[in-house]
Coordinates of C-alpha atoms in Angstrom, one line a residue:
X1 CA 0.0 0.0 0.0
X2 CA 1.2 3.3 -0.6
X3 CA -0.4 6.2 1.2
X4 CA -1.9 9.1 -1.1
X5 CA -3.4 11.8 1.1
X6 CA -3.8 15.3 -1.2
X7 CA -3.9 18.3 1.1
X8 CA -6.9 20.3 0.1
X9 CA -6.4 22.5 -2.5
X10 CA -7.4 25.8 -1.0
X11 CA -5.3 25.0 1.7
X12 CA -2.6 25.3 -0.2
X13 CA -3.6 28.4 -1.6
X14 CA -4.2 30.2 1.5
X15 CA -0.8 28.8 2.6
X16 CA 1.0 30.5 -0.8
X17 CA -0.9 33.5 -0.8
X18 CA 0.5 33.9 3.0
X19 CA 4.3 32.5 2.7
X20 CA 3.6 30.1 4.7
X21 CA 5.2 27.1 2.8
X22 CA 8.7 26.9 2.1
X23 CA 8.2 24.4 -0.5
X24 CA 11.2 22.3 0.3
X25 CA 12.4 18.8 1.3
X26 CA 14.9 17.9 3.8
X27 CA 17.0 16.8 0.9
X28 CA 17.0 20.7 -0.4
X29 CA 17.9 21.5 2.6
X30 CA 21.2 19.2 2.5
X31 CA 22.1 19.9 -0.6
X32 CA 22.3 23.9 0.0
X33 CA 24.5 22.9 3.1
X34 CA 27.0 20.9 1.0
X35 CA 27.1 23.6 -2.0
X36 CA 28.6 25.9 1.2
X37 CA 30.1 24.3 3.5
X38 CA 30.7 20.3 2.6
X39 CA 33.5 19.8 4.9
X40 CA 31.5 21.4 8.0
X41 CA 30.4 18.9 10.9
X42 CA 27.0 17.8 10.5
X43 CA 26.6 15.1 13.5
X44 CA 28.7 13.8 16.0
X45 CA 26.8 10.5 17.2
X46 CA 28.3 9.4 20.7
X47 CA 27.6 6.2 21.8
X48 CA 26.4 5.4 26.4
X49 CA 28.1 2.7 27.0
X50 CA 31.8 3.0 25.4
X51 CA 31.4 7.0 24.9
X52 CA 32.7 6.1 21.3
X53 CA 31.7 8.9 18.5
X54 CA 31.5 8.9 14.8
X55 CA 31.9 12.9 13.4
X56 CA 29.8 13.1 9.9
X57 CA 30.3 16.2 7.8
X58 CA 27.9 17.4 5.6
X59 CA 29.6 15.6 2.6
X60 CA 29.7 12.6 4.6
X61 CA 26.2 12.9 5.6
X62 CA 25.2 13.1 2.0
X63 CA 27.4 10.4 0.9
X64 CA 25.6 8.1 3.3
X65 CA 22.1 8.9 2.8
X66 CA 21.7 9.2 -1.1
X67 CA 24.1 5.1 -1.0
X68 CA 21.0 4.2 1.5
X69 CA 18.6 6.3 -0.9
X70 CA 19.6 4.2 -4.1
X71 CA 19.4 1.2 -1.9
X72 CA 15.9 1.4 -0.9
X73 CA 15.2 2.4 -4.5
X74 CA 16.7 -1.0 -5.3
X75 CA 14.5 -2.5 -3.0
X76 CA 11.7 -1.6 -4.3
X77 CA 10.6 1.1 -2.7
X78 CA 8.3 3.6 -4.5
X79 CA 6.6 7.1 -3.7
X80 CA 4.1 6.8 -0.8
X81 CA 5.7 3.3 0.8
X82 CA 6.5 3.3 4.1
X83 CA 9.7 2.6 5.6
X84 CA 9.5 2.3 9.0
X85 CA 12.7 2.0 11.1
X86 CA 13.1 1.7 15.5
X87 CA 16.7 3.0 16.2
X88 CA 18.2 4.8 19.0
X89 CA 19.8 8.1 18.2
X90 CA 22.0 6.6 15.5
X91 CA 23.1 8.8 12.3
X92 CA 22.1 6.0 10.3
X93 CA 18.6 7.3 11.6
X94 CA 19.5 10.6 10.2
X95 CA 20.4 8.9 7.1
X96 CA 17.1 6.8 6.4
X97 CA 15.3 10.8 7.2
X98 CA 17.3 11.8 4.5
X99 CA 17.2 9.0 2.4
X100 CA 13.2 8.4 2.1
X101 CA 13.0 12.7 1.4
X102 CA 14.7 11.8 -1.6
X103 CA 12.7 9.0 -3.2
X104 CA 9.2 10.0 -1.8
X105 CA 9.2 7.5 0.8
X106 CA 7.3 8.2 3.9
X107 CA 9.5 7.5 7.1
X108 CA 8.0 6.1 10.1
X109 CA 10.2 6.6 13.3
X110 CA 9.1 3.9 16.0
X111 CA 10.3 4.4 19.5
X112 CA 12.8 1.5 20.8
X113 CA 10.6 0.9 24.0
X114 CA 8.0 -1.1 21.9
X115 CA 7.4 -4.3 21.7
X116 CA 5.1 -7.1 19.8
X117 CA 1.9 -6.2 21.1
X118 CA 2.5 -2.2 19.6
X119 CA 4.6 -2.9 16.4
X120 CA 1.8 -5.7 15.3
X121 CA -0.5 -2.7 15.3
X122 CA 1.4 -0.1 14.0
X123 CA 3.4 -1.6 11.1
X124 CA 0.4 -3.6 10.3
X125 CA -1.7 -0.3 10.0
X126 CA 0.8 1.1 8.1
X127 CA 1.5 -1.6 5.6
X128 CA 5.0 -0.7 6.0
X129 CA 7.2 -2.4 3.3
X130 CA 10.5 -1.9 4.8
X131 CA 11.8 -1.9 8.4
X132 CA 15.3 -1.0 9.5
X133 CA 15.9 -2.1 13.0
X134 CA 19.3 -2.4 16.0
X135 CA 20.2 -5.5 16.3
X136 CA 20.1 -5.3 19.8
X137 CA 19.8 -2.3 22.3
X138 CA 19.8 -1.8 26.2
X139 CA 19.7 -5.5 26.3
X140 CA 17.0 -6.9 24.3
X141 CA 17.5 -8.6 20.5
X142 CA 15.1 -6.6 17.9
X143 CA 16.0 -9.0 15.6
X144 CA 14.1 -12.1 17.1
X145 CA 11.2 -10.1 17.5
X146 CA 10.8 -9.6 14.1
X147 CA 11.6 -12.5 12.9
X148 CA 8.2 -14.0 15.2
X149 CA 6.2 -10.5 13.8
X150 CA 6.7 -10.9 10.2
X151 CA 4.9 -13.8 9.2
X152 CA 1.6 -11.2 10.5
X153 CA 3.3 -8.9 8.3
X154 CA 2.4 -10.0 5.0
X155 CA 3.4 -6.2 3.4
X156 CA 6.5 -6.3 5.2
X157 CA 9.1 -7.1 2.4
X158 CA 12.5 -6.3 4.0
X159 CA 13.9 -6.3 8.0
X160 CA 17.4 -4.9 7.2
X161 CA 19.2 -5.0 10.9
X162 CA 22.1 -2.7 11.5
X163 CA 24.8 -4.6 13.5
X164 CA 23.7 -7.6 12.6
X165 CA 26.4 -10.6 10.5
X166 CA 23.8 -11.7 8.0
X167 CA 22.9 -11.4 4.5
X168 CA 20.1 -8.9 4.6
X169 CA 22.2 -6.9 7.1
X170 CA 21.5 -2.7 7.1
X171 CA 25.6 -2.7 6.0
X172 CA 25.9 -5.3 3.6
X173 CA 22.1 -4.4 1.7
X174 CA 22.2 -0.5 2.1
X175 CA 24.9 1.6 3.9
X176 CA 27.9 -0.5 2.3
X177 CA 27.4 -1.7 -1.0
X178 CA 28.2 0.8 -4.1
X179 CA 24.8 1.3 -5.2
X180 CA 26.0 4.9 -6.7
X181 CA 28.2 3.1 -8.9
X182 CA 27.2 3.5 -12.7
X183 CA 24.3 5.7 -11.5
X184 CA 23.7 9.2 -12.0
X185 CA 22.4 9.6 -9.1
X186 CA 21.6 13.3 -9.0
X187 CA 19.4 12.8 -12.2
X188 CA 17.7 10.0 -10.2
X189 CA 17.3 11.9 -7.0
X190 CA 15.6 14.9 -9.2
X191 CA 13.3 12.4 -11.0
X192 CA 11.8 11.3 -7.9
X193 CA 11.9 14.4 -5.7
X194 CA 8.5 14.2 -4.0
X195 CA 6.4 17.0 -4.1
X196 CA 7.0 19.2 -0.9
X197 CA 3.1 18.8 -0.2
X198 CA 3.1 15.0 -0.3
X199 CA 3.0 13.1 2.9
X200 CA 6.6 13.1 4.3
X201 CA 6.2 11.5 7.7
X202 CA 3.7 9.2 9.6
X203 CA 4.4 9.1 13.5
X204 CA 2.5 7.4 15.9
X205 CA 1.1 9.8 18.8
X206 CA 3.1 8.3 22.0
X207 CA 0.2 7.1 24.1
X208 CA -0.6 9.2 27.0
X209 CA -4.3 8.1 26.5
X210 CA -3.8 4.7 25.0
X211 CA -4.2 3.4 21.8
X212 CA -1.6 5.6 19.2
X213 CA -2.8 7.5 16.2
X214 CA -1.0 7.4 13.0
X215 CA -0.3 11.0 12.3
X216 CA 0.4 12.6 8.5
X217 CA 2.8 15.3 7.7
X218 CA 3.9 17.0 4.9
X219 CA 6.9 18.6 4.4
X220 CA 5.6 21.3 4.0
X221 CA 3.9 21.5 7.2
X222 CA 6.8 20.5 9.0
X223 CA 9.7 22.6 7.3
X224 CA 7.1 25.5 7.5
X225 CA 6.7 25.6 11.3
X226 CA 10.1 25.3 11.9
X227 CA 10.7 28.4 9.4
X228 CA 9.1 30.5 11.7
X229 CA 10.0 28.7 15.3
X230 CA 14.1 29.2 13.9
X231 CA 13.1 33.0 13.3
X232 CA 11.1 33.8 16.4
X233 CA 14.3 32.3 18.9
X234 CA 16.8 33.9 16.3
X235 CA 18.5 30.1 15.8
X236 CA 20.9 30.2 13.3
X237 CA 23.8 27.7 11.5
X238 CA 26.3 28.2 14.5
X239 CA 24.4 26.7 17.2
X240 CA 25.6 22.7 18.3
X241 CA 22.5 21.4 18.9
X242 CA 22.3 18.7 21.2
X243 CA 19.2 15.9 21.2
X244 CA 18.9 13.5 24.0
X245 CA 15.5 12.6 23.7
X246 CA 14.6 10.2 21.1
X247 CA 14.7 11.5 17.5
X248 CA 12.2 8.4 16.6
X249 CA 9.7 10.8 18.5
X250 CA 8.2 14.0 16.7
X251 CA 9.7 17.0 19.3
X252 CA 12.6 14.9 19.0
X253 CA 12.8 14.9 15.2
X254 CA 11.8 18.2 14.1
X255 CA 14.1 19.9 17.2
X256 CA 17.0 17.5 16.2
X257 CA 17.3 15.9 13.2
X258 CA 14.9 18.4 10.8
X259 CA 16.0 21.6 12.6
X260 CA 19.9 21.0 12.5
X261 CA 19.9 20.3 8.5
X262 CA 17.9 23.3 8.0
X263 CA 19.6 25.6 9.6
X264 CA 23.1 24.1 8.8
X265 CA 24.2 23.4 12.3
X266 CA 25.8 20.8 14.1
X267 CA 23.8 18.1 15.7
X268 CA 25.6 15.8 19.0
X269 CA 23.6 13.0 19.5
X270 CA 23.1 11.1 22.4
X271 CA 22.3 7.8 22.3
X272 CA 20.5 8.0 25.3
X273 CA 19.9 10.6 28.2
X274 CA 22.2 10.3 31.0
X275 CA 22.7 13.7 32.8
X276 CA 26.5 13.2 33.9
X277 CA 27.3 12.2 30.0
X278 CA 25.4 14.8 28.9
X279 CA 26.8 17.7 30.8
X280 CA 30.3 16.7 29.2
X281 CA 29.0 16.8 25.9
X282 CA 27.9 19.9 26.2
X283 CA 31.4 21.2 27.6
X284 CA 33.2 19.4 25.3
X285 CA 31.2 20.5 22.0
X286 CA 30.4 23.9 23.4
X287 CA 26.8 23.2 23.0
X288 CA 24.5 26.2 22.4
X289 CA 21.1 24.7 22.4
X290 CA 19.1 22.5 24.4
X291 CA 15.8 21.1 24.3
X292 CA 14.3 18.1 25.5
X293 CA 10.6 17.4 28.0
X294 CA 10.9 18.6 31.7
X295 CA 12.7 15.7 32.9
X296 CA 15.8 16.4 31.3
X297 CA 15.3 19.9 32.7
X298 CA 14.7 18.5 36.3
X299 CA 18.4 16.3 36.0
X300 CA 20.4 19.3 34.8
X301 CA 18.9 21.5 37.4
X302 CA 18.9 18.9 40.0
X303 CA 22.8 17.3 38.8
X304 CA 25.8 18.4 41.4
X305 CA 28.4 17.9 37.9
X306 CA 27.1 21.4 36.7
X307 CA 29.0 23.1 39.1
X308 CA 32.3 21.2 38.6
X309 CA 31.8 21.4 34.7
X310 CA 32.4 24.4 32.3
X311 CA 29.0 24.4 30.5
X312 CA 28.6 28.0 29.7
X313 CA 28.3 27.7 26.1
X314 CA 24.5 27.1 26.9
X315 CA 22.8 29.8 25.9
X316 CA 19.1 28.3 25.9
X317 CA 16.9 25.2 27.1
X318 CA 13.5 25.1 25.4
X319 CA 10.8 22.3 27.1
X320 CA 8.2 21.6 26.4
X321 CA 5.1 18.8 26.6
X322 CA 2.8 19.0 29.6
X323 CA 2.5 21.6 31.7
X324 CA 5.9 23.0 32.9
X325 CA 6.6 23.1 36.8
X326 CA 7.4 27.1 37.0
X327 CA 9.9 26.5 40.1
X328 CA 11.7 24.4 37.8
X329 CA 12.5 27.0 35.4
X330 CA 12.9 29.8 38.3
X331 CA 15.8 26.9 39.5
X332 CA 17.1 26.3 36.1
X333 CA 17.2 30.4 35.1
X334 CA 19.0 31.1 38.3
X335 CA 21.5 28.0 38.6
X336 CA 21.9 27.4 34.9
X337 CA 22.4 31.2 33.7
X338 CA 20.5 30.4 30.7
X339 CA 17.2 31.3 28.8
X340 CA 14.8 28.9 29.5
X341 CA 11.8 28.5 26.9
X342 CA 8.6 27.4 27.8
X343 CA 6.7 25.7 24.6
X344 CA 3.6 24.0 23.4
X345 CA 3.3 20.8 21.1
X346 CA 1.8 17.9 20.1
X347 CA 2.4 15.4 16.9
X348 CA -0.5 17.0 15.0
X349 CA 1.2 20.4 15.2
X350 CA 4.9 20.4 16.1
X351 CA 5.7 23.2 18.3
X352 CA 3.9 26.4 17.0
X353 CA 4.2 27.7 20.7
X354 CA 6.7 29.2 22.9
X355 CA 7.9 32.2 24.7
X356 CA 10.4 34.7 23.7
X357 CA 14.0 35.2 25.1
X358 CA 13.5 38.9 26.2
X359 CA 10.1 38.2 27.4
X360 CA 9.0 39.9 31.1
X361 CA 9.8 37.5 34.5
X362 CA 5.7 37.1 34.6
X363 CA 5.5 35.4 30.9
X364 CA 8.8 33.4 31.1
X365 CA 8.0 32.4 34.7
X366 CA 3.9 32.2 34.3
X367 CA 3.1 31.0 30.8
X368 CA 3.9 28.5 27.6
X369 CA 4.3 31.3 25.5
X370 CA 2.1 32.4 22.5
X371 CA 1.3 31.4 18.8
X372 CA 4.6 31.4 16.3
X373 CA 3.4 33.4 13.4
X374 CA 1.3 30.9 10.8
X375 CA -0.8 29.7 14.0
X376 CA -3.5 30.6 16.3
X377 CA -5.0 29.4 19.1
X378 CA -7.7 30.3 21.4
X379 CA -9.3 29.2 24.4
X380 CA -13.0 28.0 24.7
X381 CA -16.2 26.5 26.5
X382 CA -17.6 23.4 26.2
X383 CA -20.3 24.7 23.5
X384 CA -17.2 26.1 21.8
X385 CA -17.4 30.1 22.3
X386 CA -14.4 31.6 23.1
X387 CA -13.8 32.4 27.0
X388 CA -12.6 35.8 28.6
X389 CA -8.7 36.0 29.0
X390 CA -7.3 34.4 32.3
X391 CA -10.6 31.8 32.0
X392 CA -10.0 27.9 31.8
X393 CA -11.3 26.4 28.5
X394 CA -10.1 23.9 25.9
X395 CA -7.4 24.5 23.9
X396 CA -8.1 24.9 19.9
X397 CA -5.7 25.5 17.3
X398 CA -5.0 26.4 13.7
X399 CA -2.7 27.0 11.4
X400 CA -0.4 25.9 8.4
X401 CA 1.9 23.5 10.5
X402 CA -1.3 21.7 11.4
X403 CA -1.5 17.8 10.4
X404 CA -3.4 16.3 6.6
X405 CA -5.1 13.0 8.8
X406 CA -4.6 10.3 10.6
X407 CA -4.2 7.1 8.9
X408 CA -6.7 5.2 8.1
X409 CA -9.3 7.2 10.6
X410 CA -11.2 9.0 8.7
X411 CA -13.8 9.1 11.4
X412 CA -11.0 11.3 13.7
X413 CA -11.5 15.0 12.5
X414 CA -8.7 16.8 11.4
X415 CA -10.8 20.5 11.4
X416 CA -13.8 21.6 13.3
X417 CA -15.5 24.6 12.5
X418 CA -13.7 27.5 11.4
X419 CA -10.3 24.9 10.6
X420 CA -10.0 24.6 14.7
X421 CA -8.6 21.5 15.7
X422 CA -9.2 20.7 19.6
X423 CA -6.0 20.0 21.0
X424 CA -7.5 18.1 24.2
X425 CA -5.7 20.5 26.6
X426 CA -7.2 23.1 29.1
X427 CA -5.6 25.9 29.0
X428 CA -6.1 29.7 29.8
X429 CA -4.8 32.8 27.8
X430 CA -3.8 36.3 29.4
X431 CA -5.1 39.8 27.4
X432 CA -1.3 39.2 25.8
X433 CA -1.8 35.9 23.9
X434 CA 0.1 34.3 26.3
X435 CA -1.3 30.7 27.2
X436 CA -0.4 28.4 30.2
X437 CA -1.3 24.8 30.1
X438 CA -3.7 24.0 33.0
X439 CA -3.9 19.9 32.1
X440 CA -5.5 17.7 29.5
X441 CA -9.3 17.4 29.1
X442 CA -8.9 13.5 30.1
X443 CA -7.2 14.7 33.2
X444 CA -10.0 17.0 34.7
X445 CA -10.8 15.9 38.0
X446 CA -14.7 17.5 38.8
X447 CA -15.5 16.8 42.5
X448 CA -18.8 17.1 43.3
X449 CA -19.8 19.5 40.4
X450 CA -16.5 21.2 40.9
X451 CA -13.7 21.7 38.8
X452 CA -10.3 21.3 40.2
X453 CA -7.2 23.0 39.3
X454 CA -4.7 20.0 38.9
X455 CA -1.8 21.8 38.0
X456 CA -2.4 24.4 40.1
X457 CA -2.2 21.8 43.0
X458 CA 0.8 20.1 41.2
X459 CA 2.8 23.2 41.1
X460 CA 2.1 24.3 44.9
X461 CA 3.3 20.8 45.6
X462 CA 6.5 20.9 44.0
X463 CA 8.2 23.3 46.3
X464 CA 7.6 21.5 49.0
X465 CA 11.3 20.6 49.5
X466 CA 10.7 16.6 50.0
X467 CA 8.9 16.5 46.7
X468 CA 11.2 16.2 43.6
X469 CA 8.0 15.2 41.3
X470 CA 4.5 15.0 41.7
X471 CA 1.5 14.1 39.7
X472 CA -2.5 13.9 40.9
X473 CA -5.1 11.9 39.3
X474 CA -8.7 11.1 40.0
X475 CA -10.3 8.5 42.1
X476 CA -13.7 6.6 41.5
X477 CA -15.9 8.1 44.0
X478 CA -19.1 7.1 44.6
X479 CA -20.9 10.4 45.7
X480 CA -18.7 13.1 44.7
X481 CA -17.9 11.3 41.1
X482 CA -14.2 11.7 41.5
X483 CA -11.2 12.4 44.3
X484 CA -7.9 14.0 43.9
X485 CA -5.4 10.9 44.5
X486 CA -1.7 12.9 44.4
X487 CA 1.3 10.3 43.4
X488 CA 5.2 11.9 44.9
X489 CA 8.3 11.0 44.1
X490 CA 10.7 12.4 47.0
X491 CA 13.9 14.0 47.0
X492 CA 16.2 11.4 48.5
X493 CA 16.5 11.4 52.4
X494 CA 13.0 13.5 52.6
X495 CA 10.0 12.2 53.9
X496 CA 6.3 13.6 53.4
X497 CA 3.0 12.2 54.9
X498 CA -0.9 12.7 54.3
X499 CA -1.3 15.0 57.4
X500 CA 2.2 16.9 56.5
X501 CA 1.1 17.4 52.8
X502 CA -2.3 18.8 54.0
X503 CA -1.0 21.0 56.3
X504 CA 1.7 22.2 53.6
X505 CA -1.3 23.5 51.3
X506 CA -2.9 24.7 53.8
X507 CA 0.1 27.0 55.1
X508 CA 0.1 27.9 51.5
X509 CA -3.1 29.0 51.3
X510 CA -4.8 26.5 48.9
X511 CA -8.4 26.2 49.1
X512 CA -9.0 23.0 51.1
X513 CA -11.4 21.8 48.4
X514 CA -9.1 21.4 46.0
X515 CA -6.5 19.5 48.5
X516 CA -5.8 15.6 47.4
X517 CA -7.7 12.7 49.4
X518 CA -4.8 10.6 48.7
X519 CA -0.9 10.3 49.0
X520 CA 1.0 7.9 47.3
X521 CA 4.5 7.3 47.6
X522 CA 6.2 6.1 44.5
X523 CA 9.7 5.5 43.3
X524 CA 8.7 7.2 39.8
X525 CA 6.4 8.4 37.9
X526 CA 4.9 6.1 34.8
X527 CA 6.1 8.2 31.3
X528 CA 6.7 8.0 27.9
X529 CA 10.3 7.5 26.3
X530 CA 9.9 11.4 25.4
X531 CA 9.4 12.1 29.3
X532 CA 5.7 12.8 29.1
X533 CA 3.4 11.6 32.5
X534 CA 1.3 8.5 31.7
X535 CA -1.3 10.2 33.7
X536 CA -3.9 7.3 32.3
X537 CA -1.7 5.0 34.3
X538 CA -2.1 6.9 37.0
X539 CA -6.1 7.1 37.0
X540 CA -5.9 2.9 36.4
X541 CA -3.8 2.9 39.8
X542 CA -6.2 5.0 41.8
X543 CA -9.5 3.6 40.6
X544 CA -8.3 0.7 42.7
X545 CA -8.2 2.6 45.6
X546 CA -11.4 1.7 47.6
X547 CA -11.5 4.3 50.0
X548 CA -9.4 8.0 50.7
X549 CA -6.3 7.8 53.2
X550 CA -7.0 8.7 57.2
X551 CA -7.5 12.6 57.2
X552 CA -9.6 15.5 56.9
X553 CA -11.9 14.7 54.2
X554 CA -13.1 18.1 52.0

């Protein structure tokens, strides 16, 4: 199956007649790079374990991905196929992005943490036709998964497994063998140049709620968001960029991979976040940029090797995700010495969201920024009329970085009226534009008719000094509908119980009906690989609470 999605015609139009669009591909993008500056380093991949790193220049990088390119061509592999690959933050990764931009190919990235039960549905939804896989990773053997998973893969033609000694190995089939060789393979690149408003990308939303979504992307609407998210924090080709978070996942991608080929830059990847490593990466490489969810955040702030380390080449951390703890960024502004950017976005936008570096305390401190120019957002009521500013309401966006579908569901909108798209967030905006993320609609916690402020508790919470990260969630209840059930992971050596947490909010002034009915104690908290709360997880743990702790019920 190939997937053929057109994006509405007048869409289109509205997004030339505005500039929106660049019109390009990631291979443009590459190619410009290597007409300037071949010999400039394009990716340094460093390895956990050994700390081993292979340096790519720009040249190199193309070298690389057009070999892989004609390879997949060889294969088989036509406009609108899927090649879906689960890597850790490898540059052959960059090299398959690159590669399936050039032939048309549509590039799923699948995080390394699943398994069987989420690959049989999403590479049988996608009718991928190629997979490129590790051989092995943090201790478990890809290979022998897919050898079980491909006889219920009857479109999957080719597993090619970097690392692996076998025939249909990712060096021997692709990255090695001379496929350029009697091939003019800038006339074949041109020929089969997709159109920059085809589909480019289909990636699975990471399962906060459950059961994924196959997203769809142009290029288009992901080179055009980061066009304007480059302009508005002045990013240009001499920042290092370093990724840490998985580039199989979209923030992780398009802040990574996408962003460091468009702008020319040099991108250090991490094969996987540890702190210690990654606060000697960024000395050693004089890393400029930063940006990665809250955890990440959290270990840098929270890490004792910052002050024996010279890491002042930082000049910015951008996080974004759920809703941002603001004491965290308070800590990180003040210990770090850097500009901290609070953002907004999902997998159907990208990141059309964020504050400004120059901003006033009160919107770097208080808010997740406002719209990037090409997007607009507002906050509304449950019967979808806009709210007053400073008013909780759910989240709607539009906008030309805004996704063509989801795959396959053609019973999941893509617009409502008007072009909005509801994000499932609550959120409120200031008279500025400015929003700040109060929670997700699944998340809302009504007690007894009333609505309570989850983050609002979350973030009181958090500077308690015992309580390194926190997360609430509701309880079955059977005559108030729902309780407030709060999970804490401490600080090590602290100690916090029910009574002591109450009487903290209360000290601090919180209205005692929004105080939690619950305390849990937990080593950590369930997330994603990209650091997002599984607060779903959460709500299956404390629906099988029977009854509130001892205390003052409210």
């Amino acid at each position: 199956m190939t997937i053929d999605i057109a994006v509405p015609p007048d869409r289109i139009e509205d997004a030339a007649s505005r500039r929106f669009w660049p019109n390009r591909v990631l291979g443009d993008y590459l190619d410009a790079m290597v007409a300037r500056q071949p010999g400039k380093t394009a990716i340094i991949d460093v390895r956990s374990h050994s700390g081993a790193a292979t340096r790519m220049s720009y040249a190199d990088l193309e070298r690389a991905s057009s070999r892989v390119a004609l390879g997949l061509s060889s294969f088989g592999v036509r406009r609108g196929d899927v090649v879906s690959f689960q890597l850790p933050n490898w540059w052959q990764a960059v090299a398959l992005f690159i590669a399936c931009s050039r032939i048309g190919a549509i590039y799923n990235p699948l995080l390394p943490v699943f398994r069987s039960r989420e690959l049989r549905f999403m590479l049988s939804l996608a009718e991928s036709k190629v997979a490129v896989i590790a051989a092995s990773f943090r201790e478990f053997e890809y290979a022998d998964m897919y050898a079980q998973l491909r006889g219920e893969l009857p479109a999957l033609e080719h597993v090619f497994v970097i690392g692996a000694d076998a025939p249909d190995s990712f060096e021997r089939r692709l990255s090695e063998h001379p496929w350029e060789e009697g091939i003019d393979a800038g006339a074949a690149f041109r020929s089969m140049r997709p159109d920059p408003n085809d589909v480019a990308e289909l990636m699975y939303t990471s399962g906060t709620t459950g059961q994924p979504k196959g997203v769809l992307h142009t290029h288009n609407t992901l080179f055009g968001m980061l066009e304007e998210y480059n302009r508005t924090l002045s990013l240009g080709s001499d920042e290092i960029i370093i990724q840490a978070a998985p580039i199989m996942h979209q923030a992780g991608l398009l802040h990574g991979v996408l962003m460091s080929i468009m702008l020319g830059a040099t991108l250090i990847l991490q094969e996987k976040w540890d702190v210690e490593q990654g606060i000697r990466l960024i000395e050693e490489h004089r890393v400029t940029h930063f940006q990665a969810p809250t955890p990440f955040l959290s270990d840098l702030v929270n890490s004792s090797l910052v002050e024996r380390q010279d890491i002042s080449s930082l000049r910015r951390f951008v996080t974004a995700g759920a809703a941002i703890p603001r004491v965290l960024v308070h800590r990180a502004v003040d210990r770090l010495k850097i500009d901290v950017i609070s953002a907004w976005g999902m997998t159907e936008f990208g990141t059309p969201c964020c504050t400004r570096p120059g901003d006033p305390p009160e919107k770097i401190f208080g808010t997740d920024g406002r719209p990037t120019h090409g997007t607009e957002m507002r906050v509304v009521d449950d019967q979808g009329e806009r709210v007053p500013a400073n008013v909780d309401g759910r989240l709607e966006a539009r906008g030309m970085s805004k996704f063509i579908g989801y795959l396959k569901r053609p019973d999941l909108s893509v617009s409502g009226a008007q072009g909005w798209f509801d994000t499932g967030d609550l959120a409120r905006m200031d008279e500025d534009g400015y929003l700040r993320i109060t929670g997700r609609t699944k998340d809302l916690i009504i007690r007894g008719g009333q609505n309570i402020p989850i983050v609002e508790v979350e973030e009181q919470l958090y500077r308690h000094p015992a309580v390194r990260e926190v997360a609430i969630a509701g309880m079955p209840d059977a005559r108030l509908g729902e309780r407030a059930c709060a999970f804490v992971v401490l600080n090590a050596g602290f100690h916090l119980t029910f009574d002591a947490m109450l009487a903290y909010l209360e000290e601090k002034g919180m209205a005692k009906s929004y105080f939690p009915e619950r305390l849990e104690i937990v080593p950590e908290l369930p997330r994603t690989a990209t650091g997002k709360i599984q607060k779903y997880k959460l709500r299956e743990s404390a629906s099988r609470f029977a009854e509130v702790n001892a205390g003052e019920r409210v």
